[in-house]
Short mmCIF file of C-alpha atoms in Angstrom, two decimals:
data_model
loop_
_atom_site.label_atom_id
_atom_site.label_comp_id
_atom_site.label_asym_id
_atom_site.label_seq_id
_atom_site.Cartn_x
_atom_site.Cartn_y
_atom_site.Cartn_z
CA MET Z 1 128.25 57.35 4.06
CA HIS Z 2 125.88 56.41 1.13
CA ASN Z 3 127.50 52.91 0.39
CA ARG Z 4 126.97 52.24 4.11
CA LEU Z 5 123.03 53.28 4.14
CA ASN Z 6 122.92 50.87 1.33
CA ALA Z 7 124.58 48.07 2.80
CA TYR Z 8 122.56 48.25 5.79
CA ILE Z 9 119.23 48.47 3.89
CA LEU Z 10 120.16 45.24 1.95
CA ASP Z 11 120.84 43.44 5.16
CA HIS Z 12 117.96 44.49 6.80
CA LYS Z 13 115.38 44.88 4.46
CA LYS Z 14 113.02 42.34 5.91
CA LYS Z 15 113.23 44.48 9.08
CA ILE Z 16 112.94 47.52 7.57
CA VAL Z 17 109.71 46.54 5.28
CA PHE Z 18 107.87 45.03 8.69
CA PHE Z 19 108.55 48.56 10.17
CA ILE Z 20 107.43 50.62 7.28
CA ILE Z 21 104.07 48.32 7.15
CA SER Z 22 103.65 48.43 10.84
CA LEU Z 23 103.91 52.13 11.08
CA CYS Z 24 101.46 52.64 8.17
CA LEU Z 25 98.82 50.21 9.98
CA SER Z 26 99.10 52.06 13.48
CA VAL Z 27 98.64 55.60 10.99
CA LEU Z 28 95.42 54.02 9.67
CA VAL Z 29 94.53 52.40 12.90
CA VAL Z 30 94.58 55.64 14.58
CA GLY Z 31 92.99 57.95 12.07
CA SER Z 32 90.01 54.89 11.38
CA THR Z 33 89.53 55.00 15.16
CA TYR Z 34 89.09 59.02 15.09
CA SER Z 35 87.05 59.03 11.64
CA PHE Z 36 84.63 55.60 12.64
CA GLY Z 37 84.98 54.56 16.25
CA LEU Z 38 85.58 51.29 16.70
CA LEU Z 39 84.54 50.02 13.30
CA GLY Z 40 87.43 51.73 11.94
CA PRO Z 41 90.49 49.77 13.22
CA LEU Z 42 88.47 46.48 13.11
CA SER Z 43 88.07 46.98 9.45
CA VAL Z 44 91.86 48.11 9.07
CA LEU Z 45 92.80 44.53 10.94
CA ALA Z 46 90.38 42.61 8.92
CA ILE Z 47 92.05 44.26 5.94
CA ALA Z 48 95.56 43.40 7.05
CA GLY Z 49 94.57 39.84 8.11
CA LEU Z 50 93.18 39.20 4.58
CA GLY Z 51 96.47 40.56 2.79
CA ILE Z 52 98.35 38.09 5.14
CA PHE Z 53 96.18 35.05 4.34
CA MET Z 54 96.18 36.08 0.39
CA VAL Z 55 100.12 36.25 0.30
CA SER Z 56 100.27 32.82 2.47
CA LEU Z 57 97.59 31.07 0.36
CA PHE Z 58 99.03 31.70 -2.98
CA ARG Z 59 102.39 30.66 -1.61
CA ASN Z 60 100.97 27.30 0.02
CA PRO Z 61 97.39 26.23 -0.81
CA ARG Z 62 97.63 24.03 1.91
CA THR Z 63 96.76 27.41 4.07
CA GLY Z 64 93.33 27.92 2.26
CA VAL Z 65 92.38 24.36 3.48
CA TRP Z 66 92.84 24.70 7.27
CA VAL Z 67 91.28 28.17 7.16
CA TYR Z 68 88.22 26.84 5.62
CA LEU Z 69 88.27 23.96 8.20
CA VAL Z 70 88.68 26.36 11.11
CA TYR Z 71 85.90 28.71 9.51
CA CYS Z 72 83.48 25.93 8.92
CA PHE Z 73 83.30 25.62 13.03
CA VAL Z 74 82.92 29.25 13.83
CA LEU Z 75 80.35 30.06 11.07
CA GLY Z 76 77.47 29.61 13.16
CA PHE Z 77 78.78 31.89 15.89
CA LEU Z 78 79.95 34.58 13.15
CA VAL Z 79 76.27 34.26 11.54
CA LYS Z 80 74.67 35.18 15.17
CA TYR Z 81 77.33 38.01 15.78
CA PHE Z 82 77.35 39.79 12.58
CA LEU Z 83 73.52 39.62 11.58
CA GLN Z 84 73.45 41.97 9.14
CA ILE Z 85 76.43 40.74 6.92
CA PRO Z 86 76.37 37.54 4.59
CA VAL Z 87 79.21 36.02 6.34
CA GLY Z 88 78.39 32.55 4.86
CA LEU Z 89 79.42 33.74 1.49
CA ALA Z 90 83.03 33.92 2.91
CA LEU Z 91 82.93 29.83 2.82
CA ASP Z 92 82.79 29.91 -0.93
CA GLY Z 93 85.23 32.69 -1.06
CA ILE Z 94 88.06 30.97 0.54
CA LEU Z 95 87.34 27.48 -1.32
CA LEU Z 96 87.40 29.12 -4.81
CA LEU Z 97 90.71 31.26 -3.78
CA THR Z 98 92.21 27.86 -2.71
CA TRP Z 99 91.47 26.23 -6.15
CA ALA Z 100 92.75 29.31 -7.52
CA SER Z 101 96.00 28.70 -5.66
CA ILE Z 102 96.03 25.01 -6.51
CA LEU Z 103 95.56 26.08 -10.33
CA VAL Z 104 98.55 28.54 -9.85
CA HIS Z 105 100.65 25.85 -8.61
CA MET Z 106 98.93 22.93 -10.65
CA LYS Z 107 102.26 21.61 -11.74
CA ASN Z 108 103.53 20.52 -8.60
CA PHE Z 109 100.28 18.19 -8.14
CA ASP Z 110 99.85 14.57 -9.48
CA TRP Z 111 96.18 14.96 -10.65
CA SER Z 112 95.91 11.32 -11.57
CA ARG Z 113 95.27 10.66 -7.81
CA LEU Z 114 91.91 12.44 -8.46
CA ARG Z 115 90.81 8.91 -10.21
CA ASN Z 116 88.85 7.50 -7.34
CA GLU Z 117 85.05 6.97 -6.30
CA HIS Z 118 84.93 9.62 -3.92
CA VAL Z 119 85.73 12.45 -6.65
CA LEU Z 120 83.65 10.62 -9.14
CA PHE Z 121 80.61 10.45 -6.94
CA SER Z 122 81.03 14.01 -5.90
CA LEU Z 123 81.11 15.06 -9.57
CA VAL Z 124 77.64 12.85 -10.28
CA TRP Z 125 75.98 14.04 -7.59
CA PHE Z 126 77.01 17.63 -8.53
CA ALA Z 127 75.74 17.26 -12.33
CA ILE Z 128 72.47 15.45 -11.13
CA SER Z 129 72.03 18.62 -8.78
CA ILE Z 130 72.65 20.91 -11.75
CA LEU Z 131 70.19 19.12 -13.85
CA GLN Z 132 67.60 19.98 -11.24
CA LEU Z 133 67.31 23.48 -12.21
CA LEU Z 134 65.14 21.98 -15.11
CA ASN Z 135 62.90 20.24 -12.66
CA PRO Z 136 59.32 21.06 -13.92
CA TYR Z 137 57.86 21.57 -10.58
CA GLY Z 138 59.77 25.07 -11.05
CA GLY Z 139 60.98 26.46 -7.69
CA SER Z 140 63.14 30.00 -7.29
CA PHE Z 141 66.62 29.86 -9.03
CA LEU Z 142 67.96 31.73 -5.66
CA GLY Z 143 66.93 28.90 -3.46
CA TRP Z 144 68.32 26.28 -6.27
CA PHE Z 145 71.73 28.26 -5.91
CA ASN Z 146 71.84 28.59 -2.10
CA GLU Z 147 70.68 24.91 -1.93
CA LEU Z 148 73.28 24.03 -4.33
CA ARG Z 149 76.17 25.05 -2.43
CA PHE Z 150 75.90 22.93 0.43
CA ALA Z 151 74.19 20.04 -1.09
CA ALA Z 152 76.79 19.47 -3.94
CA LEU Z 153 79.38 22.19 -4.56
CA SER Z 154 80.99 21.87 -1.49
CA TRP Z 155 81.68 17.87 -1.79
CA LEU Z 156 82.95 18.64 -5.31
CA LEU Z 157 85.15 21.34 -4.41
CA VAL Z 158 86.48 19.70 -0.82
CA ALA Z 159 86.64 16.17 -2.15
CA PRO Z 160 89.79 16.39 -4.04
CA PHE Z 161 92.03 18.51 -1.31
CA VAL Z 162 93.48 15.68 0.33
CA PHE Z 163 94.07 13.88 -2.83
CA LEU Z 164 96.27 16.93 -4.17
CA LEU Z 165 97.59 18.74 -1.01
CA PHE Z 166 98.11 15.96 1.85
CA ASN Z 167 99.66 12.73 1.40
CA ARG Z 168 101.95 12.33 4.71
CA ILE Z 169 100.69 11.06 8.03
CA ALA Z 170 101.59 14.08 9.70
CA ASP Z 171 98.88 15.71 7.74
CA LEU Z 172 96.32 12.83 9.05
CA ASN Z 173 97.56 13.54 12.49
CA ARG Z 174 96.90 17.73 12.24
CA PHE Z 175 93.60 17.02 10.82
CA ILE Z 176 92.70 14.75 13.74
CA THR Z 177 94.24 16.90 16.29
CA GLY Z 178 92.55 20.13 14.78
CA ILE Z 179 89.04 18.84 14.63
CA LEU Z 180 89.38 17.49 18.43
CA LEU Z 181 90.86 20.66 19.42
CA LEU Z 182 88.05 22.85 17.63
CA SER Z 183 85.31 20.51 18.68
CA LEU Z 184 86.79 20.92 22.27
CA VAL Z 185 86.50 24.67 22.02
CA ALA Z 186 83.19 24.63 20.98
CA THR Z 187 82.23 22.41 23.92
CA LEU Z 188 83.64 24.80 26.15
CA TYR Z 189 81.54 27.67 24.46
CA GLY Z 190 78.50 25.47 24.74
CA MET Z 191 79.32 25.64 28.61
CA LYS Z 192 79.86 29.37 28.96
CA GLN Z 193 76.35 29.72 26.97
CA LEU Z 194 74.79 27.32 29.41
CA TYR Z 195 76.16 28.79 32.71
CA LEU Z 196 76.86 32.27 31.84
CA GLY Z 197 74.31 33.09 29.32
CA LEU Z 198 74.24 34.02 25.48
CA SER Z 199 75.60 37.16 23.86
CA GLN Z 200 73.61 39.89 22.46
CA GLY Z 201 73.38 38.53 18.90
CA GLU Z 202 72.49 35.21 20.19
CA GLN Z 203 69.67 36.44 22.04
CA ILE Z 204 68.68 38.43 18.95
CA TRP Z 205 68.52 35.05 17.24
CA MET Z 206 66.45 33.29 19.71
CA ASN Z 207 63.88 35.86 20.04
CA ALA Z 208 63.79 35.87 15.94
CA GLY Z 209 61.67 32.48 16.31
CA ASN Z 210 64.50 30.16 17.29
CA ALA Z 211 63.57 29.85 21.28
CA GLY Z 212 60.72 27.67 20.33
CA THR Z 213 63.14 25.04 19.80
CA HIS Z 214 65.65 25.79 21.86
CA ILE Z 215 64.13 26.41 25.12
CA ILE Z 216 62.28 23.20 26.39
CA ASN Z 217 60.61 23.58 29.91
CA GLY Z 218 62.65 26.58 30.38
CA LYS Z 219 65.93 24.72 29.63
CA LEU Z 220 68.32 25.60 26.99
CA ARG Z 221 69.45 23.54 24.22
CA VAL Z 222 73.03 24.86 23.71
CA PHE Z 223 74.16 25.51 20.34
CA SER Z 224 77.70 26.65 20.71
CA MET Z 225 79.27 28.07 17.83
CA TYR Z 226 77.24 26.21 15.49
CA SER Z 227 74.11 26.59 13.42
CA ASP Z 228 71.70 25.16 15.74
CA ALA Z 229 71.43 22.43 18.38
CA GLY Z 230 70.93 19.59 16.35
CA GLN Z 231 74.24 20.18 14.84
CA PHE Z 232 76.11 20.89 17.65
CA GLY Z 233 74.90 17.78 19.74
CA ALA Z 234 75.16 15.37 16.41
CA SER Z 235 78.77 17.07 15.66
CA GLN Z 236 79.62 16.49 19.67
CA ALA Z 237 78.66 12.48 19.37
CA ILE Z 238 80.60 12.16 16.09
CA MET Z 239 83.51 13.53 17.93
CA ALA Z 240 83.09 11.13 20.98
CA VAL Z 241 83.18 7.92 18.90
CA ILE Z 242 86.22 9.30 17.07
CA ALA Z 243 87.84 10.04 20.60
CA LEU Z 244 86.58 6.54 22.16
CA THR Z 245 88.10 4.64 19.51
CA LEU Z 246 91.37 6.38 19.52
CA ALA Z 247 91.56 5.83 23.27
CA ALA Z 248 91.33 2.20 22.69
CA GLY Z 249 94.18 2.20 20.25
CA PRO Z 250 97.91 1.06 20.46
CA PHE Z 251 99.18 4.51 21.74
CA SER Z 252 100.60 5.72 24.79
CA PHE Z 253 98.86 5.84 28.20
CA VAL Z 254 99.42 9.57 28.24
CA LYS Z 255 97.71 9.96 24.65
CA LYS Z 256 95.05 7.31 25.88
CA VAL Z 257 94.20 9.26 29.02
CA THR Z 258 93.83 12.47 26.77
CA PHE Z 259 91.73 11.05 24.06
CA ALA Z 260 89.19 9.34 26.89
CA PHE Z 261 89.18 12.91 28.35
CA PHE Z 262 88.17 14.63 25.01
CA ALA Z 263 85.54 11.56 24.66
CA LEU Z 264 84.04 12.86 28.33
CA VAL Z 265 83.83 16.35 27.27
CA PHE Z 266 82.24 15.52 23.96
CA LEU Z 267 79.71 13.53 25.63
CA TYR Z 268 78.78 16.01 28.12
CA GLY Z 269 78.55 18.77 25.32
CA MET Z 270 76.03 15.98 23.45
CA ALA Z 271 73.98 15.94 26.51
CA ILE Z 272 73.75 19.58 27.18
CA SER Z 273 72.72 20.16 23.61
CA GLY Z 274 69.30 18.32 24.37
CA THR Z 275 69.84 16.42 20.56
CA ARG Z 276 67.97 13.42 21.04
CA GLY Z 277 68.83 11.91 17.25
CA ALA Z 278 72.57 12.32 18.67
CA LEU Z 279 72.09 9.21 20.73
CA PHE Z 280 71.32 6.97 17.39
CA ALA Z 281 74.82 8.61 15.99
CA LEU Z 282 76.71 7.60 19.19
CA ALA Z 283 75.50 4.07 19.15
CA ALA Z 284 75.77 3.37 15.38
CA GLY Z 285 79.45 4.72 15.75
CA LEU Z 286 80.65 2.78 18.24
CA VAL Z 287 79.23 -0.43 16.86
CA ALA Z 288 80.95 0.23 13.66
CA SER Z 289 84.17 1.02 15.45
CA LEU Z 290 83.66 -2.18 17.61
CA PHE Z 291 82.94 -4.15 14.46
CA LEU Z 292 85.91 -2.52 12.58
CA SER Z 293 88.37 -3.52 15.41
CA ARG Z 294 87.60 -7.26 14.34
CA ASN Z 295 87.89 -8.04 18.38
CA PHE Z 296 84.57 -9.69 18.25
CA ALA Z 297 84.83 -10.35 22.17
CA VAL Z 298 84.85 -6.96 22.69
CA LEU Z 299 82.07 -5.96 20.08
CA VAL Z 300 79.55 -8.45 22.19
CA VAL Z 301 80.56 -6.76 25.43
CA GLY Z 302 80.20 -3.56 23.87
CA MET Z 303 76.88 -4.63 22.43
CA ILE Z 304 75.66 -5.82 25.65
CA PHE Z 305 76.75 -2.54 27.22
CA CYS Z 306 75.06 -0.56 24.70
CA ALA Z 307 71.86 -2.53 25.07
CA ALA Z 308 71.81 -1.97 28.84
CA GLY Z 309 72.09 1.77 28.25
CA PHE Z 310 69.28 1.63 26.01
CA GLY Z 311 67.35 -0.34 28.34
CA LEU Z 312 67.96 2.01 31.20
CA LEU Z 313 66.44 4.92 29.31
CA LYS Z 314 63.51 2.89 27.97
CA TYR Z 315 62.47 0.72 30.84
CA THR Z 316 63.48 2.87 33.88
CA ASP Z 317 62.92 6.33 35.15
CA ILE Z 318 66.75 6.78 36.52
CA GLY Z 319 67.90 10.26 36.38
CA ASP Z 320 64.53 11.57 34.62
CA HIS Z 321 65.07 14.72 36.90
CA ILE Z 322 67.74 15.83 34.94
CA PHE Z 323 66.78 17.67 31.78
CA GLN Z 324 69.38 15.81 29.49
CA VAL Z 325 68.62 12.60 30.67
CA HIS Z 326 64.62 13.19 29.88
CA ARG Z 327 65.43 14.43 26.59
CA LEU Z 328 67.39 11.16 25.61
CA ARG Z 329 64.68 9.14 26.97
CA THR Z 330 61.99 10.93 25.05
CA ALA Z 331 64.12 9.59 21.64
CA LEU Z 332 63.01 6.30 22.78
CA ASP Z 333 59.43 6.87 23.22
CA PRO Z 334 57.18 5.74 20.12
CA LYS Z 335 54.42 7.75 21.62
CA ASP Z 336 56.69 11.29 21.68
CA ALA Z 337 54.65 14.13 20.48
CA SER Z 338 57.72 15.33 18.21
CA LEU Z 339 57.95 11.85 16.63
CA ALA Z 340 54.23 11.78 15.88
CA VAL Z 341 54.66 15.40 13.98
CA ARG Z 342 57.77 14.20 12.29
CA LEU Z 343 55.50 11.06 10.98
CA GLU Z 344 52.69 13.19 9.96
CA ASN Z 345 54.81 15.21 8.08
CA GLN Z 346 56.73 12.61 6.09
CA HIS Z 347 53.01 11.13 5.24
CA LYS Z 348 51.97 14.72 3.80
CA LEU Z 349 55.22 14.76 1.65
CA SER Z 350 54.65 11.42 0.44
CA TYR Z 351 51.18 12.00 -0.97
CA LEU Z 352 52.68 15.35 -2.49
CA LEU Z 353 55.73 13.65 -3.92
CA ASP Z 354 53.27 10.56 -5.26
CA GLU Z 355 53.74 12.33 -8.79
CA LEU Z 356 57.21 13.68 -8.64
CA PRO Z 357 59.78 10.72 -8.88
CA PHE Z 358 62.65 13.21 -9.41
CA GLY Z 359 61.47 15.52 -6.45
CA ALA Z 360 60.36 19.36 -6.12
CA GLY Z 361 63.84 20.48 -6.64
CA LEU Z 362 66.66 21.90 -5.08
CA GLY Z 363 65.62 24.84 -2.58
CA MET Z 364 62.13 23.45 -2.24
CA SER Z 365 62.88 22.22 1.43
CA GLY Z 366 64.09 23.48 4.78
CA MET Z 367 65.21 26.98 5.52
CA ASN Z 368 65.45 27.84 1.15
CA GLY Z 369 62.22 26.58 1.00
CA THR Z 370 60.53 28.51 3.14
CA THR Z 371 62.53 31.29 2.15
CA TYR Z 372 62.55 31.48 -1.57
CA ASN Z 373 59.61 28.98 -2.50
CA ALA Z 374 56.94 30.13 0.64
CA ASP Z 375 54.06 29.95 -1.80
CA ARG Z 376 54.43 26.19 -2.57
CA PRO Z 377 52.72 23.97 -0.04
CA ILE Z 378 55.54 21.29 -0.05
CA ALA Z 379 58.18 23.96 0.85
CA ASN Z 380 56.40 24.56 4.28
CA ILE Z 381 56.51 21.01 5.75
CA PRO Z 382 59.60 20.55 7.82
CA PRO Z 383 61.43 17.76 6.64
CA ASP Z 384 63.07 17.39 10.29
CA SER Z 385 65.80 15.06 8.20
CA TYR Z 386 68.54 15.22 5.73
CA TRP Z 387 67.19 11.83 4.40
CA VAL Z 388 63.91 13.12 4.02
CA LYS Z 389 65.32 16.58 2.35
CA VAL Z 390 66.76 14.62 -0.08
CA TRP Z 391 63.68 12.77 -0.82
CA VAL Z 392 61.75 15.95 -1.38
CA MET Z 393 64.33 17.89 -3.41
CA TYR Z 394 65.77 14.93 -5.67
CA GLY Z 395 62.41 12.34 -5.22
CA VAL Z 396 62.64 8.86 -4.92
CA VAL Z 397 65.19 8.35 -7.59
CA GLY Z 398 67.65 11.15 -6.23
CA LEU Z 399 67.31 9.61 -2.90
CA SER Z 400 67.92 5.85 -3.86
CA ILE Z 401 71.03 7.57 -5.91
CA TRP Z 402 72.48 9.44 -2.92
CA PHE Z 403 71.78 6.57 -0.56
CA ALA Z 404 73.52 4.10 -2.92
CA LEU Z 405 76.48 6.63 -3.43
CA THR Z 406 77.05 7.07 0.36
CA CYS Z 407 76.67 3.59 1.36
CA TYR Z 408 79.15 2.76 -1.47
CA ILE Z 409 81.65 5.39 -0.05
CA ILE Z 410 81.36 4.29 3.56
CA GLY Z 411 81.36 0.62 2.88
CA LYS Z 412 84.79 0.88 1.03
CA CYS Z 413 86.17 3.22 3.92
CA GLY Z 414 85.42 0.33 6.26
CA GLY Z 415 87.04 -2.08 3.80
CA ILE Z 416 89.98 0.07 3.43
CA ALA Z 417 90.28 0.36 7.58
CA TRP Z 418 89.72 -3.35 7.61
CA LYS Z 419 92.98 -4.39 5.57
CA ILE Z 420 95.26 -1.52 7.32
CA ARG Z 421 98.35 -3.08 8.48
CA ASP Z 422 100.01 -0.63 10.79
CA PRO Z 423 98.01 -0.78 13.92
CA LYS Z 424 98.14 2.93 14.89
CA LEU Z 425 97.03 4.15 11.21
CA ARG Z 426 94.21 1.30 11.19
CA VAL Z 427 93.03 2.41 14.51
CA LYS Z 428 92.79 6.24 13.36
CA MET Z 429 91.13 4.92 10.11
CA ILE Z 430 88.50 3.00 11.79
CA ALA Z 431 87.79 6.31 14.14
CA LEU Z 432 87.26 8.29 10.89
CA THR Z 433 85.15 5.61 9.25
CA ALA Z 434 82.75 5.21 12.68
CA GLY Z 435 82.52 8.96 12.36
CA THR Z 436 80.93 9.08 9.09
CA VAL Z 437 78.97 6.09 10.15
CA ALA Z 438 77.64 8.13 12.88
CA CYS Z 439 77.13 11.47 10.83
CA PHE Z 440 75.10 9.38 8.26
CA ILE Z 441 72.75 7.50 10.54
CA CYS Z 442 72.28 10.73 12.51
CA SER Z 443 71.23 12.48 9.50
CA TYR Z 444 67.97 10.73 9.40
CA GLY Z 445 66.80 12.44 12.64
CA ASN Z 446 68.74 16.25 11.94
CA GLU Z 447 70.20 17.65 8.76
CA VAL Z 448 73.47 17.03 9.92
CA MET Z 449 75.28 15.89 6.64
CA ASN Z 450 74.51 19.11 5.06
CA GLY Z 451 75.94 21.46 7.93
CA MET Z 452 78.72 22.80 8.98
CA PRO Z 453 81.21 21.40 10.46
CA SER Z 454 80.07 18.13 9.96
CA SER Z 455 79.98 17.95 6.19
CA VAL Z 456 83.57 18.98 6.06
CA ILE Z 457 84.78 16.57 8.54
CA MET Z 458 82.97 13.76 6.53
CA PHE Z 459 84.38 14.63 3.27
CA MET Z 460 88.06 15.13 4.51
CA SER Z 461 87.63 12.17 6.66
CA TRP Z 462 86.56 10.18 3.69
CA ALA Z 463 89.42 11.49 1.69
CA PHE Z 464 92.32 10.58 4.31
CA ILE Z 465 90.85 6.95 4.23
CA PHE Z 466 91.00 6.67 0.59
CA ILE Z 467 94.75 7.43 0.68
CA ALA Z 468 95.27 5.51 3.87
CA PRO Z 469 96.70 2.48 1.77
CA GLY Z 470 99.48 4.27 0.46
CA LEU Z 471 99.98 6.16 4.05
CA ASP Z 472 100.09 2.16 5.16
CA ARG Z 473 102.83 1.51 2.63
CA GLN Z 474 104.90 4.40 3.82
CA GLN Z 475 104.19 3.14 7.78
CA ILE Z 476 105.52 -0.38 6.66
CA GLN Z 477 108.72 0.89 4.58
CA LEU Z 478 109.80 3.31 7.30
CA GLU Z 479 109.53 0.32 10.02
CA THR Z 480 111.20 -2.05 7.39
CA ASP Z 481 114.13 0.72 7.24
CA GLY Z 482 114.48 0.87 11.12
CA THR Z 483 112.50 4.21 11.34
CA ASP Z 484 109.38 4.42 13.45
CA ILE Z 485 107.13 7.71 13.28
#
């Protein structure tokens, strides 16, 4: 009897362990519900989920990257839902845990793959950002630290992921599919906000001073799961560029229709955000996509259509009764009051930065500026642009370096996409390159490159483009061997 029991346990140990864990969790949920109400079981489930995540992460570091990508999309929602909890710190936690897992498995990776400009430039920019701690203008340390997390640290930590962990076409396909589906969910949630209303946490956030920029003429500028409407609209424009480029690729009819559907949904999301700068992201991204396609006849036709669209917005009043169309039209009005305020702010900043070639330091502009350095005049002038924010924090010297590094990477990505031989892979690289062009251009009007999820999409897109020549060789070899994936 004893031997048979031991044999049964050995044969079914996984089921038994699962049963014991489930039983313990059930008891904990019941007990915590009795003692703490709804907060109790939610805490138990959160701890259980964290345990599963930790086990999966340290078995395979890729888990951390995918969880990080998803978390970047929902961060804005969580910030507004859990108003008293610093959920943004979980971003850094996931990154650090993923790196801990990578170091545990470090013998499994080819570290020589990190010898490239993308990783090198992220390290250079991080070093420059660290040196800003010595800026004689003397800002708050907490402001510097909080700005460092997004302005430089995330780039440094995210840039190597693709080079170390992802080296297959399947990984690239998962990345593209993932950002398309997550962006679709964001659009659907934005439609929920528009037609069904805001959640309690979102309404509290609006009442805390954000209604002034998100309610225009009584109409809601949809922000979906993101930090604000500017980030949502810009991200939707970027994803529309990627989807439209893929829809024109050498794929099956079903895939073309699917990509076109995604593009239309994202264009709608861009419109309901009321983000005027997204229009320039869309135009710049599509021009880059058409140029890299090397079909110059299509490029000319596309340019004509773009010019016609801008002409309709600028020189006619067609559709002006529609709020979203009217918002886009004001982006082309040189007399627009918002544009005048932005130019006036830039004039004030120019005066204050005249004797600060290295800027005022990290955390001296934008939200961190008003939070941690409100006693400094320069911190209370809205940058209204990531380009301007970099100028304020790093000065004209830092802005020149940042601009040169970014343009170099985008230029190299364009060169890589231009030379890819496999037609399907080439279109994917063109789509990602055009998306990063859209993100960079749109950041002149909004703080897009420094926000989630646009920044992580851009960093990972750059990395996938950098490894594309190796993927291209894989594809050519597979076709030579008679295998087409």
